[in-house]
Coordinates of C-alpha atoms in Angstrom, one line a residue:
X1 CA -56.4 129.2 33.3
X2 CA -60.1 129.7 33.4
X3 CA -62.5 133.0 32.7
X4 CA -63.1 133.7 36.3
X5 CA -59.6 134.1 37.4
X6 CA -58.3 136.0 34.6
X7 CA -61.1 138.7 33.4
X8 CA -58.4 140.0 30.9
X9 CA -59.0 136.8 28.8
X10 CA -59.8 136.4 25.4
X11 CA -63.1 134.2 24.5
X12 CA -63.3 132.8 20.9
X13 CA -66.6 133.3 19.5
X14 CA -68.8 132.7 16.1
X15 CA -69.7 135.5 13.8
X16 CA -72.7 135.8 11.5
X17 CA -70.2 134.8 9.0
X18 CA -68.8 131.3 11.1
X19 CA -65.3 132.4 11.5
X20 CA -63.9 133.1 15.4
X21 CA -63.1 136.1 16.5
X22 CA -61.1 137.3 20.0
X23 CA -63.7 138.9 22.3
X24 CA -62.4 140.3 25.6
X25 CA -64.1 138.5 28.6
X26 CA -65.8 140.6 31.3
X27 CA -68.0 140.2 34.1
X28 CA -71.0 142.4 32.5
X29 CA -70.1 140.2 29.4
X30 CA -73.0 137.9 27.9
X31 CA -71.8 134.3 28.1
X32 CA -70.7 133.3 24.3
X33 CA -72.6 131.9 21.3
X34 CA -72.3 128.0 21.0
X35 CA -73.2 125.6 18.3
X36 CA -75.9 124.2 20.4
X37 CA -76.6 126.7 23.6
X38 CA -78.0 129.9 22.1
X39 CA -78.7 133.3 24.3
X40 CA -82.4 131.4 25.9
X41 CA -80.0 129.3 28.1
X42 CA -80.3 125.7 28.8
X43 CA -81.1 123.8 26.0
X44 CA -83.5 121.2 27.6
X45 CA -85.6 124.4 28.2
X46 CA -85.7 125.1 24.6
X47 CA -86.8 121.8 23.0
X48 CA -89.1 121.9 25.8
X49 CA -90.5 125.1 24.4
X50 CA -90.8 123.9 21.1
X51 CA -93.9 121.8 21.6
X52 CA -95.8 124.8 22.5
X53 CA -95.2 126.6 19.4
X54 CA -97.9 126.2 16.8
X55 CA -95.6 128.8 14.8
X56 CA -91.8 129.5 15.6
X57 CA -92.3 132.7 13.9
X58 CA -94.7 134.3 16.9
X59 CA -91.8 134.0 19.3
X60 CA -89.5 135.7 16.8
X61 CA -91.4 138.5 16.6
X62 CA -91.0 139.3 19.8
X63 CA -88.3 138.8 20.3
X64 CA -85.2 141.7 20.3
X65 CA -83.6 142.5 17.3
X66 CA -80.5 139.9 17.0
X67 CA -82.4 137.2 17.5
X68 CA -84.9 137.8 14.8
X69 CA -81.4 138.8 12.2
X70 CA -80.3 135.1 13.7
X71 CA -83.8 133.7 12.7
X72 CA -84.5 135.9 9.3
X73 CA -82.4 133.4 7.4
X74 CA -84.2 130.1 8.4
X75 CA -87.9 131.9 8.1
X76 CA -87.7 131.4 4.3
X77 CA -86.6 127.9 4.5
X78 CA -89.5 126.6 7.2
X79 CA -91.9 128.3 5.7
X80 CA -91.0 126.7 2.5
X81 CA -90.6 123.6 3.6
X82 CA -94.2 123.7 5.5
X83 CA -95.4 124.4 2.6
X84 CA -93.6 121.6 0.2
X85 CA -94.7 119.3 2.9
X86 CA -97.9 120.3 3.1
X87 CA -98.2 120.1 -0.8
X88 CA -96.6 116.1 -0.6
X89 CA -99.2 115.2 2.0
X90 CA -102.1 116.4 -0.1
X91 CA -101.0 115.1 -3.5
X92 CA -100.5 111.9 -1.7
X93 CA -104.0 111.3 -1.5
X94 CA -104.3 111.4 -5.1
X95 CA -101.4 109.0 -5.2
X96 CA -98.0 108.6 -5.3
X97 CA -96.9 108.3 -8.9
X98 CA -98.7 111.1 -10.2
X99 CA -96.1 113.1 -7.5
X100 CA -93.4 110.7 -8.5
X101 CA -94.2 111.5 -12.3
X102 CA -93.5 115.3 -11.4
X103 CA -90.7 114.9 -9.2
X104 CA -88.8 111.5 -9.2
X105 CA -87.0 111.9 -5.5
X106 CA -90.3 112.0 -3.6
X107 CA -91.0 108.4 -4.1
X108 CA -88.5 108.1 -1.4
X109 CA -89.9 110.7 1.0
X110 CA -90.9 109.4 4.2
X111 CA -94.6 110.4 5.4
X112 CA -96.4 109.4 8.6
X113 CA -98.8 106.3 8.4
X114 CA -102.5 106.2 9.0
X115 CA -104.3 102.9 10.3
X116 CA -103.0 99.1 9.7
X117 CA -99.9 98.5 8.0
X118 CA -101.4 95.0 6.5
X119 CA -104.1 97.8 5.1
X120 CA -101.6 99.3 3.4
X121 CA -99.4 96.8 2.4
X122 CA -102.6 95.9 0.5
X123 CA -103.1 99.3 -1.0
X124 CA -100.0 99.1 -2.9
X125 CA -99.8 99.1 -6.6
X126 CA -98.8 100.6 -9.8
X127 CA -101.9 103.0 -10.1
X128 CA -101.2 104.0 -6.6
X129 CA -103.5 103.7 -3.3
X130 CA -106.9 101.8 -4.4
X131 CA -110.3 101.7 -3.0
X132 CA -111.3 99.1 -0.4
X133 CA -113.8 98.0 -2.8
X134 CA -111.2 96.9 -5.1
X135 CA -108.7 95.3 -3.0
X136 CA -107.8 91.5 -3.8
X137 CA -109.2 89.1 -1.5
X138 CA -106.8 88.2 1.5
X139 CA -105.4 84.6 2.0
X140 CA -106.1 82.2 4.1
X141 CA -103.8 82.1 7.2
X142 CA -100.8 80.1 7.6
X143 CA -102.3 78.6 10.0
X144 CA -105.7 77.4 8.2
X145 CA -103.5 76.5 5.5
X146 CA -101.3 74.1 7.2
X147 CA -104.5 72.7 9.1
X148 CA -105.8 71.7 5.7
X149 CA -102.7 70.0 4.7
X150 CA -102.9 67.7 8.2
X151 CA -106.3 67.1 7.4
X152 CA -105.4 65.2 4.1
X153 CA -103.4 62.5 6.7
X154 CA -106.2 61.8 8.3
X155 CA -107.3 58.3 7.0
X156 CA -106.9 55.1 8.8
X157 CA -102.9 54.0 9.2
X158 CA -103.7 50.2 8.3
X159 CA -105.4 51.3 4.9
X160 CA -103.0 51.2 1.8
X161 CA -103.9 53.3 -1.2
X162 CA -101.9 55.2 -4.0
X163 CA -103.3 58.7 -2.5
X164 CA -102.0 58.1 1.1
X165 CA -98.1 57.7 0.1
X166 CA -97.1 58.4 3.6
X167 CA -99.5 55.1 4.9
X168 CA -97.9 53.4 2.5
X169 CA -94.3 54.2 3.5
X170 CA -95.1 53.1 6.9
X171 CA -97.2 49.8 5.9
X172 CA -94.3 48.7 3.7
X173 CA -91.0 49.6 6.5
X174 CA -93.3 47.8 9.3
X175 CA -93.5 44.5 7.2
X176 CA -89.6 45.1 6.2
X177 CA -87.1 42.8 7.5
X178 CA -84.6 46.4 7.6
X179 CA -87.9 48.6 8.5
X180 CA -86.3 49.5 11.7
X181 CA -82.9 50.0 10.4
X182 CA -84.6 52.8 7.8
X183 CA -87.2 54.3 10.5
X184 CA -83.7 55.1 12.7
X185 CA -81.9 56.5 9.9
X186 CA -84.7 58.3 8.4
X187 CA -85.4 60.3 11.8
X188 CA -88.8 58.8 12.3
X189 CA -89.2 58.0 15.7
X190 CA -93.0 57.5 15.6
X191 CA -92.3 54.4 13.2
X192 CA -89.6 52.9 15.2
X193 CA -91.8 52.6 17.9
X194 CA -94.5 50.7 16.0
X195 CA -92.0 48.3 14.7
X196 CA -90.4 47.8 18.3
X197 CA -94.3 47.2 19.2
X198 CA -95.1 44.5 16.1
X199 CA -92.0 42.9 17.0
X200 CA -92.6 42.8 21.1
X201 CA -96.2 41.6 20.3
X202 CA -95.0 38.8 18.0
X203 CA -92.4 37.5 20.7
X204 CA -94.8 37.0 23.5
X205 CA -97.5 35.4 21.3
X206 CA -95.0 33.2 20.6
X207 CA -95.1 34.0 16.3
X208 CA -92.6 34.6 14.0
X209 CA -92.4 37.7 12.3
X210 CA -93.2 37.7 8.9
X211 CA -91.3 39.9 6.3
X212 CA -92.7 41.4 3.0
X213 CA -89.5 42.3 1.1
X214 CA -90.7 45.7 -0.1
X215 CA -87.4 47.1 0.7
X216 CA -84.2 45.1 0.5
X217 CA -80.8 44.5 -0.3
X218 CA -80.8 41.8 -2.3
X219 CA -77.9 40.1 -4.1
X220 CA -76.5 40.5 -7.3
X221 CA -73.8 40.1 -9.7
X222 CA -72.4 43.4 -11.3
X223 CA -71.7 44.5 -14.8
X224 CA -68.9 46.6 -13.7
X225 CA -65.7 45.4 -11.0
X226 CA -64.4 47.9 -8.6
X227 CA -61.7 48.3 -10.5
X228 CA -63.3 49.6 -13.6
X229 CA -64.6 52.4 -11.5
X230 CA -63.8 55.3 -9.5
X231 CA -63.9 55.4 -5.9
X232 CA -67.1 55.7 -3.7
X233 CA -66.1 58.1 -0.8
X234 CA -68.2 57.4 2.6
X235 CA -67.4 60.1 5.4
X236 CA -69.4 60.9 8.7
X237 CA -69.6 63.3 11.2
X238 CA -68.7 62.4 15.0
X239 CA -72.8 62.3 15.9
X240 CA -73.6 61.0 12.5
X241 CA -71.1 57.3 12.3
X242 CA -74.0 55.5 14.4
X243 CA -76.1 56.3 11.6
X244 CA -73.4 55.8 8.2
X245 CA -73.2 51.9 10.3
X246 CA -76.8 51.8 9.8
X247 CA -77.0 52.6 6.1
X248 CA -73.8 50.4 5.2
X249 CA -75.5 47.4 7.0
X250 CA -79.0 48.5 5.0
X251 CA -76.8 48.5 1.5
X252 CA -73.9 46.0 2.2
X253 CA -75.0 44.1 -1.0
X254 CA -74.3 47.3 -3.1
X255 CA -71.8 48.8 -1.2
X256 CA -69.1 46.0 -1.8
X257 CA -69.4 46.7 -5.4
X258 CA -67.8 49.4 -5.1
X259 CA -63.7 50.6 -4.5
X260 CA -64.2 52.3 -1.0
X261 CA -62.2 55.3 0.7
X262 CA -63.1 57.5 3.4
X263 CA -61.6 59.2 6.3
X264 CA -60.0 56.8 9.1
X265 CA -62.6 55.9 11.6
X266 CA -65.1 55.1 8.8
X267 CA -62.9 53.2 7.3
X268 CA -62.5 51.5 10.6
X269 CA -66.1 50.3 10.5
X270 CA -66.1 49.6 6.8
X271 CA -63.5 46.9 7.3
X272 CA -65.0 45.6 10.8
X273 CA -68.3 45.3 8.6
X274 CA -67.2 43.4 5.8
X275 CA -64.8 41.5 7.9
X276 CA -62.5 39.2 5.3
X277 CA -64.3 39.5 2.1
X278 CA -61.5 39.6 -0.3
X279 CA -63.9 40.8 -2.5
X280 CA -64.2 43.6 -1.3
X281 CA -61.8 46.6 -2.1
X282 CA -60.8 49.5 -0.6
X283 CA -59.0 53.0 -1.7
X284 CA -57.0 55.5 -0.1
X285 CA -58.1 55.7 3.8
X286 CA -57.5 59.1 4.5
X287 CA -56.8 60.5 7.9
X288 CA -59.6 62.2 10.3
X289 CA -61.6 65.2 9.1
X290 CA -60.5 68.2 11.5
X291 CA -57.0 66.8 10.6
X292 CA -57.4 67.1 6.9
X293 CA -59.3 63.9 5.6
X294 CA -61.3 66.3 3.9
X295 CA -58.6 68.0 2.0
X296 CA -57.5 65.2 1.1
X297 CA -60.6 63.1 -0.6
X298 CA -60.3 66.5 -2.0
X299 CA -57.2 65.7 -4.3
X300 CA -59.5 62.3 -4.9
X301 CA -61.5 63.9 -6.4
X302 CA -59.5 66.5 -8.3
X303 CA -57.1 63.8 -9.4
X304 CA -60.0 62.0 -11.0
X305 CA -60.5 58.9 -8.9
X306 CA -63.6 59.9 -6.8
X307 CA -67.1 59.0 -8.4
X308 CA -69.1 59.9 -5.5
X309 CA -69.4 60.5 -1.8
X310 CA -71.4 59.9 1.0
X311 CA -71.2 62.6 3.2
X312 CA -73.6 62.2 6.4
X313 CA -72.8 65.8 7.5
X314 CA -74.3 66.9 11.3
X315 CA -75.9 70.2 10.9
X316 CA -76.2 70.6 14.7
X317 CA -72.7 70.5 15.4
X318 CA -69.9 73.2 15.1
X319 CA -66.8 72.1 13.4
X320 CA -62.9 72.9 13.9
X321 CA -62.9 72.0 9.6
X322 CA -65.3 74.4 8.3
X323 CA -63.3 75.4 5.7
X324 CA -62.1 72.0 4.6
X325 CA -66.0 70.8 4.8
X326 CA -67.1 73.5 2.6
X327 CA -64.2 73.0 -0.1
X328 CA -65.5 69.1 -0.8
X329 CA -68.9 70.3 -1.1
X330 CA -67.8 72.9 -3.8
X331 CA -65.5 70.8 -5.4
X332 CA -68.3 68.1 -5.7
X333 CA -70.1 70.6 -7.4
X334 CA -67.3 72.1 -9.3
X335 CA -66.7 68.3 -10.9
X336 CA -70.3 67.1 -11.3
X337 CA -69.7 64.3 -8.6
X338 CA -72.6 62.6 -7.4
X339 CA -73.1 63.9 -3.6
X340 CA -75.4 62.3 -1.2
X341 CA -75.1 65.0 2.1
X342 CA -77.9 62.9 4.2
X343 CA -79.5 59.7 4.9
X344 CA -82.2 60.2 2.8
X345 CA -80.7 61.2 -0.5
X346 CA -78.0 58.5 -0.1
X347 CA -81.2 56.3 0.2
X348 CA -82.5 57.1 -2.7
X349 CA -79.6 56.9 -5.0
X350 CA -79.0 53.4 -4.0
X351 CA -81.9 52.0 -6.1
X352 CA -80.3 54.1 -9.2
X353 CA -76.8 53.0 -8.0
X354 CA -78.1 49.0 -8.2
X355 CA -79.9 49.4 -11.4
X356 CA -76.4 50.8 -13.0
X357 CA -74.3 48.1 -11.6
X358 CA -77.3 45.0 -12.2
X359 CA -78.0 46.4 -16.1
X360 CA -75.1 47.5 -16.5
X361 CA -76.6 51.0 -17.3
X362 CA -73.1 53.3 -16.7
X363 CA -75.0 56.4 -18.4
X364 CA -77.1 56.7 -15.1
X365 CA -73.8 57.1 -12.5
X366 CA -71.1 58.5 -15.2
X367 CA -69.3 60.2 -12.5
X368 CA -67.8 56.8 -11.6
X369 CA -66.7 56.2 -15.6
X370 CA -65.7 59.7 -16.5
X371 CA -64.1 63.4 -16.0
X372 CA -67.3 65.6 -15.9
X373 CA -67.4 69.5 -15.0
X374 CA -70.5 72.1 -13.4
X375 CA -72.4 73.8 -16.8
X376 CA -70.6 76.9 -15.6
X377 CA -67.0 75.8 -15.7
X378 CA -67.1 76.7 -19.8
X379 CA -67.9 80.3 -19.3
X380 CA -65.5 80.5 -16.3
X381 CA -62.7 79.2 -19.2
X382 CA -63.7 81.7 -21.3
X383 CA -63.3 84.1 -18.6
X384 CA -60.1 83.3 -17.4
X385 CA -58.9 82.8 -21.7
X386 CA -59.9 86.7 -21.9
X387 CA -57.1 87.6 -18.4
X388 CA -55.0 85.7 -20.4
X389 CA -54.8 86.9 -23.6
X390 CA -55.1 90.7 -21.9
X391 CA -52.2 90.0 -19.7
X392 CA -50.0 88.2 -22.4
X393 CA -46.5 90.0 -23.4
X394 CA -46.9 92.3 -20.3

């Protein structure tokens, strides 16, 4: 039942005090104080109004009596907060920890900025807003900077010298008899091309291609038997097995040194590759990854029968096994296991890997000879001794 129909109806309405109190409702009746609508009427009107003002208190004073009782308790407030403001701005310009020396909260007042923010980013400091004259000189752009670094690559691709490394990394792969086995699994399209060129031009001139072994697999026998030493894990991602059959054919020599797991279909190719050498041995073959291969070179690992892993993981992929990816790369951690996550450090550790095996140098791969733990497994022990002994006879 509304107002209009019933003029005998009560209307609950906000005292000075902010209790409710019954008022009768009535024609002649002025419509009743709200929260937000006050006796002005609409309240778009109002903020409207408020732009006008220079000072709220000239409307107020002519205003009718309840309105300025409503207003007299706010006057005291705005005026002192004009005048605190108006105090902040000003001391600002003498700088902000003198104010913040006085009164600690007004380092976090907000104030309205004046010019460039880079301007002011660059007046910042412990003594507060400096002078232009002493600001420190701006650095060069990004931009400039990285145009200097491409200038240093700018010498002739066919020259060789110790200060051009990366004209020496492609001189060496394109005389390389697995140069374009390495360009493929290093990402580097530009050289793969230039090999595929070398070799094109040789085959319609009619030469044979000549090889400088810079980079190789080369055979030899090794200190150590597979059996001596824990497994070597290799595991690759759907868009990443084209490229773990790259590396295994680049490292064959070294790779058969080893015991080998892995999850199934590597395993697959690891046995297609090596065909019938009984020399070769293998581990556990764990099932697929999204299926829980992953888990389970987990318990490898934890069991203490997993020296390392080669894990070509494909970062532009999403994967059903998150979880189970993410727990061998902790683990791996968590037991100091040697972890080679992409083509190019797995690359790298095969020249330290050969050395070990050739010289017979176990102190440079001990993951494959002993139990070994992350630094901060001791202080997690100590943690966890602490809960015990807290906890004990409860």
């Amino acid at each position: 039942m509304t107002t209009e129909n019933n003029p005998d109806a009560e209307l609950n309405v906000l005292n000075d005090d902010g209790e409710t109190s019954p008022q009768p409702a009535s024609e002649n009746a002025p419509p009743p104080a709200s929260v937000v609508l006050n006796d002005d009427g609409d309240f778009s009107a109002q903020f409207a109004n408020l732009e006008g003002l220079a000072n709220p208190d000239e409307e107020i004073a002519t205003g009718d009596t309840n309105k300025a009782d409503d207003a007299s308790d706010t006057d005291a407030f705005d005026g002192g907060a004009n005048k605190v403001s108006t105090k902040i701005q000003s001391e600002m310009q003498i700088g902000r920890p003198a104010l913040a020396a006085r009164d600690p909260s007004a380092r976090y007042m907000s104030l309205s900025r004046e010019g460039n923010f880079g301007d002011q980013i660059t007046d910042l400091g412990l003594t507060g807003f400096s002078s232009p004259s002493s600001r420190p000189a701006r650095r060069p752009s990004f931009s400039l900077q990285l145009q200097h670094l491409e200038n240093l690559d700018e010498t002739d691709s066919e020259s060789i010298s110790t200060s051009n490394a990366g004209s020496l990394i492609d001189h060496r792969m394109r005389r390389s008899s697995l140069g374009a086995s390495l360009s493929k699994l290093f990402g580097l399209g530009d050289l793969e091309s230039l090999i595929d060129e070398d070799n094109k031009k040789n085959t319609e001139a009619n030469v044979a291609t000549t090889y400088e072994d810079h980079i190789t697999d080369p055979v030899f026998d090794s200190r150590f038997q597979p059996d001596q030493m824990r497994c070597l894990a290799l595991v690759a991602h759907n868009h990443m097995k084209p490229a773990m059959k790259t590396f295994v054919m680049a490292n064959k020599n070294l790779l058969c040194k080893f015991k080998l797991t892995g999850t199934n279909t590597t395993m697959t190719m690891l046995r297609e590759v090596f065909g019938d050498d009984a020399s070769v041995k293998f581990g556990p073959t764990c099932t697929s990854g999204p299926l829980g291969g992953d888990a389970e070179l987990v318990a490898i690992m934890c069991t203490e029968n997993l020296g390392g892993c080669i894990f070509f993981q494909d970062p532009m992929s999403a994967h059903p096994h998150a979880a189970d990816i993410e727990c061998l790369s902790r683990q791996a951690n968590v037991h100091n296991v040697l972890m080679m996550p992409n083509p190019a450090t797995a690359y790298a550790c095969m020249e330290s890997m050969r050395i070990a095996l050739k010289d017979g140098r176990a102190e440079i791969i001990p993951s494959f000879f002993k139990t070994l733990q992350s630094p901060s497994v001791a202080e997690y022990k100590v943690r966890q001794a602490r809960v015990v002994k807290r906890n004990a006879g409860k």
